XYZ file of C-alpha atoms in Angstrom:
405
model
C 3.843 22.152 -16.209
C 5.176 24.200 -18.727
C 8.128 24.154 -20.008
C 10.139 26.212 -22.684
C 13.982 24.758 -21.987
C 16.980 25.694 -24.269
C 17.912 23.354 -27.162
C 20.565 22.415 -25.943
C 19.403 20.996 -22.971
C 16.816 19.323 -24.902
C 19.224 18.014 -26.454
C 20.604 15.779 -24.165
C 19.235 12.908 -22.406
C 19.210 14.722 -18.649
C 17.612 17.654 -20.454
C 14.429 15.234 -22.195
C 14.530 13.354 -18.368
C 14.396 16.404 -16.678
C 11.636 18.256 -18.858
C 9.150 14.519 -19.089
C 10.071 15.296 -14.663
C 9.226 18.893 -14.414
C 6.393 19.123 -17.211
C 5.014 16.025 -14.779
C 3.873 18.685 -11.742
C 0.881 19.825 -11.375
C 2.878 22.783 -9.215
C -0.356 21.598 -6.428
C 2.003 21.947 -3.432
C 1.076 19.219 -0.942
C 4.749 18.505 -0.194
C 5.542 21.292 1.030
C 4.219 19.407 4.283
C 6.006 16.266 4.197
C 9.286 18.719 3.578
C 12.140 19.043 6.292
C 13.713 21.674 5.064
C 10.221 24.015 3.798
C 9.027 23.376 7.804
C 12.496 23.999 9.435
C 13.334 27.817 7.291
C 9.597 28.438 6.361
C 10.352 29.425 2.782
C 8.987 28.282 0.260
C 12.155 28.546 -2.304
C 13.369 25.461 0.629
C 10.591 23.611 -0.419
C 10.765 20.737 -3.465
C 8.034 23.112 -5.053
C 10.621 25.682 -4.338
C 12.788 23.899 -5.872
C 11.514 21.988 -9.223
C 10.593 25.901 -9.881
C 14.185 27.072 -9.712
C 15.605 23.701 -12.045
C 13.122 25.328 -14.302
C 14.789 28.415 -14.642
C 17.542 27.166 -14.812
C 16.905 24.875 -17.741
C 15.553 28.298 -19.192
C 18.289 30.089 -19.327
C 17.561 32.207 -16.187
C 19.936 33.610 -14.525
C 21.883 31.360 -12.164
C 23.443 32.774 -9.009
C 25.335 30.471 -5.466
C 21.510 31.776 -3.984
C 19.921 29.495 -6.198
C 22.855 26.707 -5.498
C 22.128 27.215 -2.063
C 18.365 26.916 -1.681
C 19.304 23.488 -3.978
C 22.246 22.179 -1.253
C 19.713 22.776 1.379
C 17.611 19.956 0.385
C 18.245 16.513 2.290
C 16.851 14.606 -0.959
C 15.565 12.325 1.768
C 12.428 11.909 -1.087
C 9.028 11.960 1.471
C 7.726 14.346 -1.160
C 7.391 12.214 -3.278
C 6.108 9.335 -1.414
C 3.743 12.700 -0.767
C 3.026 13.603 -4.020
C 0.089 13.130 -6.442
C 1.403 13.909 -9.578
C 4.592 10.270 -9.108
C 7.011 13.654 -9.936
C 10.595 11.880 -9.382
C 11.954 15.321 -7.316
C 15.026 12.791 -6.839
C 16.068 12.506 -10.121
C 15.413 16.265 -11.413
C 17.442 17.457 -8.163
C 20.143 15.296 -9.008
C 20.494 17.393 -12.789
C 19.730 20.320 -11.475
C 22.390 20.501 -9.497
C 25.686 19.229 -11.790
C 23.685 22.180 -13.770
C 24.398 24.543 -11.076
C 27.480 22.618 -10.292
C 29.046 23.804 -13.847
C 27.774 27.585 -14.954
C 28.015 28.600 -10.820
C 31.113 26.528 -9.454
C 32.624 26.230 -5.579
C 34.104 28.967 -3.766
C 38.392 27.085 -3.050
C 37.072 25.966 0.477
C 33.401 24.841 -0.589
C 35.025 22.472 -3.595
C 38.041 20.906 -1.598
C 35.382 19.998 1.309
C 32.671 18.138 -0.752
C 36.127 16.887 -3.043
C 37.237 15.192 0.180
C 34.257 13.413 0.774
C 34.497 11.556 -2.802
C 37.439 11.209 -1.998
C 37.837 9.518 1.475
C 33.717 7.947 2.280
C 33.429 5.701 -1.184
C 36.767 3.862 -0.407
C 36.594 1.987 2.549
C 40.553 1.727 2.764
C 41.122 5.356 3.214
C 37.506 6.322 5.503
C 38.657 3.192 8.192
C 42.374 4.573 8.339
C 41.235 8.314 8.621
C 38.730 6.933 11.342
C 40.968 4.576 13.242
C 42.723 8.362 13.354
C 39.938 9.956 14.774
C 39.141 7.678 17.594
C 43.219 7.021 18.921
C 42.711 11.281 19.289
C 39.174 11.094 20.506
C 40.578 12.600 24.488
C 42.041 15.771 22.527
C 38.871 16.447 20.044
C 35.861 19.032 20.735
C 33.432 17.518 22.070
C 31.514 18.374 18.929
C 33.755 16.545 17.084
C 33.748 13.336 20.516
C 30.663 12.687 19.623
C 30.190 12.614 15.923
C 32.725 9.078 15.396
C 31.103 5.780 16.555
C 33.548 3.791 18.650
C 35.465 1.091 17.660
C 34.014 -2.285 16.690
C 35.625 -5.510 16.250
C 34.026 -7.715 13.813
C 32.856 -10.024 14.330
C 32.547 -13.990 13.150
C 30.909 -15.290 9.490
C 29.823 -18.785 8.383
C 30.940 -20.326 5.541
C 29.691 -20.324 2.668
C 27.547 -23.563 2.580
C 24.082 -23.341 1.565
C 22.176 -24.229 -2.420
C 20.533 -20.617 -1.858
C 23.300 -18.006 -1.893
C 22.744 -13.790 -2.776
C 25.456 -11.485 -3.033
C 25.970 -9.118 -0.746
C 27.285 -5.589 -0.771
C 29.371 -4.714 1.959
C 29.182 -0.985 1.558
C 32.103 1.926 2.022
C 31.397 3.395 4.558
C 29.288 0.670 6.631
C 32.362 -2.026 6.341
C 34.466 0.554 8.710
C 31.853 2.062 11.608
C 29.333 -0.459 11.736
C 31.204 -3.973 9.522
C 28.996 -6.483 12.106
C 25.735 -5.540 10.735
C 26.624 -7.400 7.357
C 28.012 -10.373 10.389
C 25.148 -10.335 11.790
C 22.910 -10.819 8.212
C 25.224 -13.764 7.094
C 24.842 -15.484 11.033
C 20.366 -14.204 10.518
C 20.311 -15.607 7.039
C 22.738 -18.612 7.559
C 20.042 -20.426 9.899
C 17.038 -20.214 7.023
C 19.835 -21.813 4.926
C 21.491 -19.062 3.151
C 25.340 -18.465 2.093
C 25.949 -14.136 1.508
C 28.649 -14.085 -0.457
C 31.014 -10.496 -1.455
C 32.437 -10.319 -4.213
C 35.857 -9.147 -3.902
C 36.113 -6.546 -6.531
C 33.047 -4.265 -4.887
C 32.721 -1.819 -3.580
C 31.092 2.218 -3.424
C 27.570 2.186 -4.929
C 28.154 5.094 -5.889
C 25.696 7.464 -4.051
C 28.272 10.353 -2.191
C 29.363 10.895 -6.112
C 25.516 10.659 -7.700
C 24.184 13.518 -4.743
C 27.222 15.578 -4.910
C 27.449 16.233 -8.367
C 29.476 13.801 -9.847
C 27.412 11.413 -12.035
C 30.679 10.155 -13.896
C 32.104 9.195 -11.244
C 29.094 8.015 -9.527
C 28.223 5.635 -13.049
C 32.456 4.321 -13.003
C 31.640 2.852 -9.541
C 27.986 1.233 -10.582
C 30.004 0.053 -12.803
C 32.824 -1.592 -10.897
C 29.991 -2.945 -9.117
C 28.151 -4.895 -12.071
C 31.513 -6.294 -13.284
C 32.124 -7.040 -9.728
C 28.066 -8.936 -9.232
C 27.375 -9.927 -13.069
C 30.345 -14.138 -12.622
C 27.583 -15.075 -9.377
C 24.087 -13.518 -11.208
C 25.193 -16.040 -14.248
C 26.026 -18.068 -11.985
C 22.551 -18.345 -9.973
C 22.972 -15.967 -6.668
C 18.711 -15.717 -6.274
C 18.770 -11.451 -5.562
C 22.065 -9.003 -3.755
C 21.385 -8.231 -0.624
C 22.067 -4.255 0.567
C 21.377 -3.695 4.605
C 22.071 0.006 4.134
C 18.958 1.157 3.082
C 20.977 3.885 1.388
C 22.538 1.984 -1.076
C 19.603 -0.236 -1.613
C 18.265 3.241 -2.769
C 21.108 3.598 -5.881
C 21.052 -0.218 -6.000
C 17.645 -0.055 -7.591
C 17.828 2.705 -9.564
C 21.239 1.121 -11.260
C 18.948 0.829 -14.456
C 17.766 4.010 -14.635
C 20.577 6.175 -13.614
C 23.099 4.150 -16.813
C 20.716 2.830 -20.007
C 22.130 4.946 -21.687
C 25.220 3.582 -21.676
C 24.987 0.693 -24.070
C 27.159 -1.926 -22.459
C 25.746 -1.582 -19.258
C 22.257 -0.722 -19.203
C 21.321 -3.972 -19.469
C 23.578 -5.458 -16.914
C 22.155 -2.339 -14.580
C 18.514 -2.432 -14.911
C 18.898 -7.074 -13.985
C 21.043 -5.496 -11.057
C 18.186 -3.279 -10.444
C 15.366 -5.419 -10.375
C 17.418 -7.873 -8.116
C 18.467 -5.919 -6.183
C 16.408 -6.440 -1.692
C 16.581 -4.337 0.989
C 16.854 -7.470 4.725
C 13.642 -6.948 4.982
C 12.358 -7.796 1.746
C 14.579 -11.012 1.968
C 13.449 -11.544 5.297
C 10.137 -10.967 5.029
C 9.201 -13.857 3.198
C 11.045 -16.597 5.550
C 9.523 -18.779 8.636
C 10.799 -16.889 11.160
C 8.802 -17.522 14.086
C 10.764 -21.281 13.548
C 14.323 -19.946 14.160
C 14.442 -16.707 16.653
C 12.893 -16.861 20.111
C 10.031 -13.725 20.958
C 11.586 -11.571 22.626
C 8.422 -9.623 23.936
C 8.539 -6.952 27.080
C 11.438 -5.049 24.884
C 11.056 -2.124 24.306
C 11.887 -0.173 21.003
C 11.880 2.065 18.845
C 12.301 2.218 15.234
C 13.768 5.180 13.363
C 12.503 4.171 9.477
C 15.562 5.871 7.325
C 14.052 8.040 4.449
C 16.616 6.388 1.659
C 13.668 3.011 3.176
C 10.634 4.511 3.130
C 10.845 7.437 0.562
C 13.419 5.872 -1.866
C 12.564 2.313 -1.954
C 9.070 2.322 -1.070
C 9.136 -0.316 1.846
C 7.838 1.435 5.148
C 6.410 -0.292 7.447
C 7.909 -3.410 7.202
C 10.949 -3.517 9.324
C 7.909 -2.859 12.016
C 6.112 -5.911 10.877
C 9.365 -8.085 10.981
C 10.124 -7.237 14.174
C 6.437 -7.147 15.762
C 5.872 -11.110 14.642
C 9.467 -11.658 16.205
C 6.961 -9.801 19.680
C 8.903 -6.834 19.779
C 7.439 -3.760 21.299
C 7.639 -0.742 18.592
C 7.028 3.032 21.091
C 4.811 4.975 18.660
C 7.670 7.782 16.859
C 5.586 10.859 15.872
C 6.345 12.435 12.337
C 8.272 9.066 11.218
C 7.889 10.347 7.920
C 10.456 13.273 8.167
C 14.233 13.717 7.756
C 17.117 12.434 11.009
C 18.829 15.274 8.747
C 22.167 12.558 8.032
C 21.477 12.444 4.718
C 24.274 11.040 3.434
C 26.834 13.814 3.620
C 24.492 15.962 4.605
C 24.944 16.005 8.440
C 28.915 17.976 7.180
C 27.715 20.266 4.300
C 24.494 22.012 5.770
C 24.936 20.937 10.208
C 23.254 23.407 11.472
C 20.196 22.154 10.104
C 20.907 18.759 10.689
C 21.273 19.386 14.307
C 17.989 20.654 14.999
C 16.557 17.425 12.284
C 17.685 15.684 14.341
C 17.258 16.726 18.005
C 13.488 16.612 16.418
C 14.076 13.111 15.574
C 15.349 12.537 18.786
C 13.767 13.521 20.964
C 10.113 11.660 18.912
C 12.544 8.213 18.829
C 12.678 8.974 23.002
C 9.634 10.296 23.924
C 8.101 6.634 23.725
C 10.879 5.544 26.729
C 11.950 2.385 24.302
C 15.217 0.372 26.035
C 17.257 1.120 22.728
C 16.865 3.024 19.129
C 17.216 0.537 15.422
C 17.884 1.320 12.284
C 18.268 -0.079 8.625
C 20.565 2.544 7.462
C 24.288 2.740 8.599
C 24.184 6.513 8.299
C 20.906 7.384 10.075
C 22.523 4.589 12.891
C 25.784 6.541 13.204
C 23.538 9.938 12.942
C 20.997 9.245 15.523
C 24.422 7.672 18.353
C 26.057 11.072 17.968
C 22.710 12.894 20.001
C 21.700 10.153 22.620
C 23.264 8.102 24.959
C 21.058 4.840 24.605
C 22.036 2.556 21.975
C 21.575 2.734 19.081
C 21.931 -0.323 16.890
C 20.575 -2.029 13.382
C 17.881 -3.786 13.587
C 19.348 -7.498 12.348
C 21.301 -7.357 15.280
C 18.339 -7.660 17.629
C 17.297 -10.963 15.365
C 20.857 -12.810 15.744
C 20.669 -12.403 19.251
C 16.926 -13.736 19.271
C 18.576 -17.139 17.760
C 17.390 -19.504 19.684
């Protein structure tokens, strides 16, 4: 694609990066076939190709309006288009850049701006999030039915084994996951302990930065990233094998620290090393002798939802499925498994109508095979799916924890 970006953008690192991404797009339209919002809305400007064109216009100095912002807001950042794209267009990164530019030019209404600011002030901070979630859980009987469904049930954290093995992995506790589904990492710790691996969770770490990153607050996101790097670095120097991340959305973000901080002279090298060490849970467990430690669960029917952040963001499609199949679980067929469930971080809050349509479609596909339960690999997907079904929705590592012999 030919571009003619304004010098004011081309003279910046973000502008040069956006220009390179735009030039890699050949406008073939393959991305429209796998875009969830284009399938729902049928509007070219709600497809990756259309949004790329909008961002190109913005960076070339064309007028920017709330209409431009609305089409960019509707994108899930599921990155299904990246899996489909034959040219390797880094659409997700271009969208972050484009949203930031549009945010600065168009702004938000007082209410919309307050909602986004509030999300950034609560979700990345476990103590604040726990306080509000606990209040909502106590007031559940008084809340409207729609809101009650979205509130996860209260979960008591289970015990974890002590750090006792020579093999150690750092583990990101996360913000929402550490509060809403604390037993995910507890189950991971017990499973890995049986494999001779201990998890270390540095106290100074925090949010991965994804919430701020995708809400056009890149400087804020960079602060979260630097904080985590500082917390992890002494353990990396001491020989930690990897950084384990059991929420695939966070994993996608951490694997991009190197790219996102490459212009930071103080952190570029460390950020790249952190990205190289980042591992999803499935990447760690697929190389371990699981059959020696777990009782086969033959005949148990499971519907697996592969999060977009795992199959498209990290390009780890079918890896969890392979582990579950190895251990005897029967996976029911799921139509259109490449499509998003509608969670997408804060999307289910900011674009609730589209999110609900995607949730309904996804649950219909997941439940068509009449599974006993549904499992996923990302806390956001897990909670979003659970809000629409009476079937239990869990993280897949909990099944392995229960199958320990």
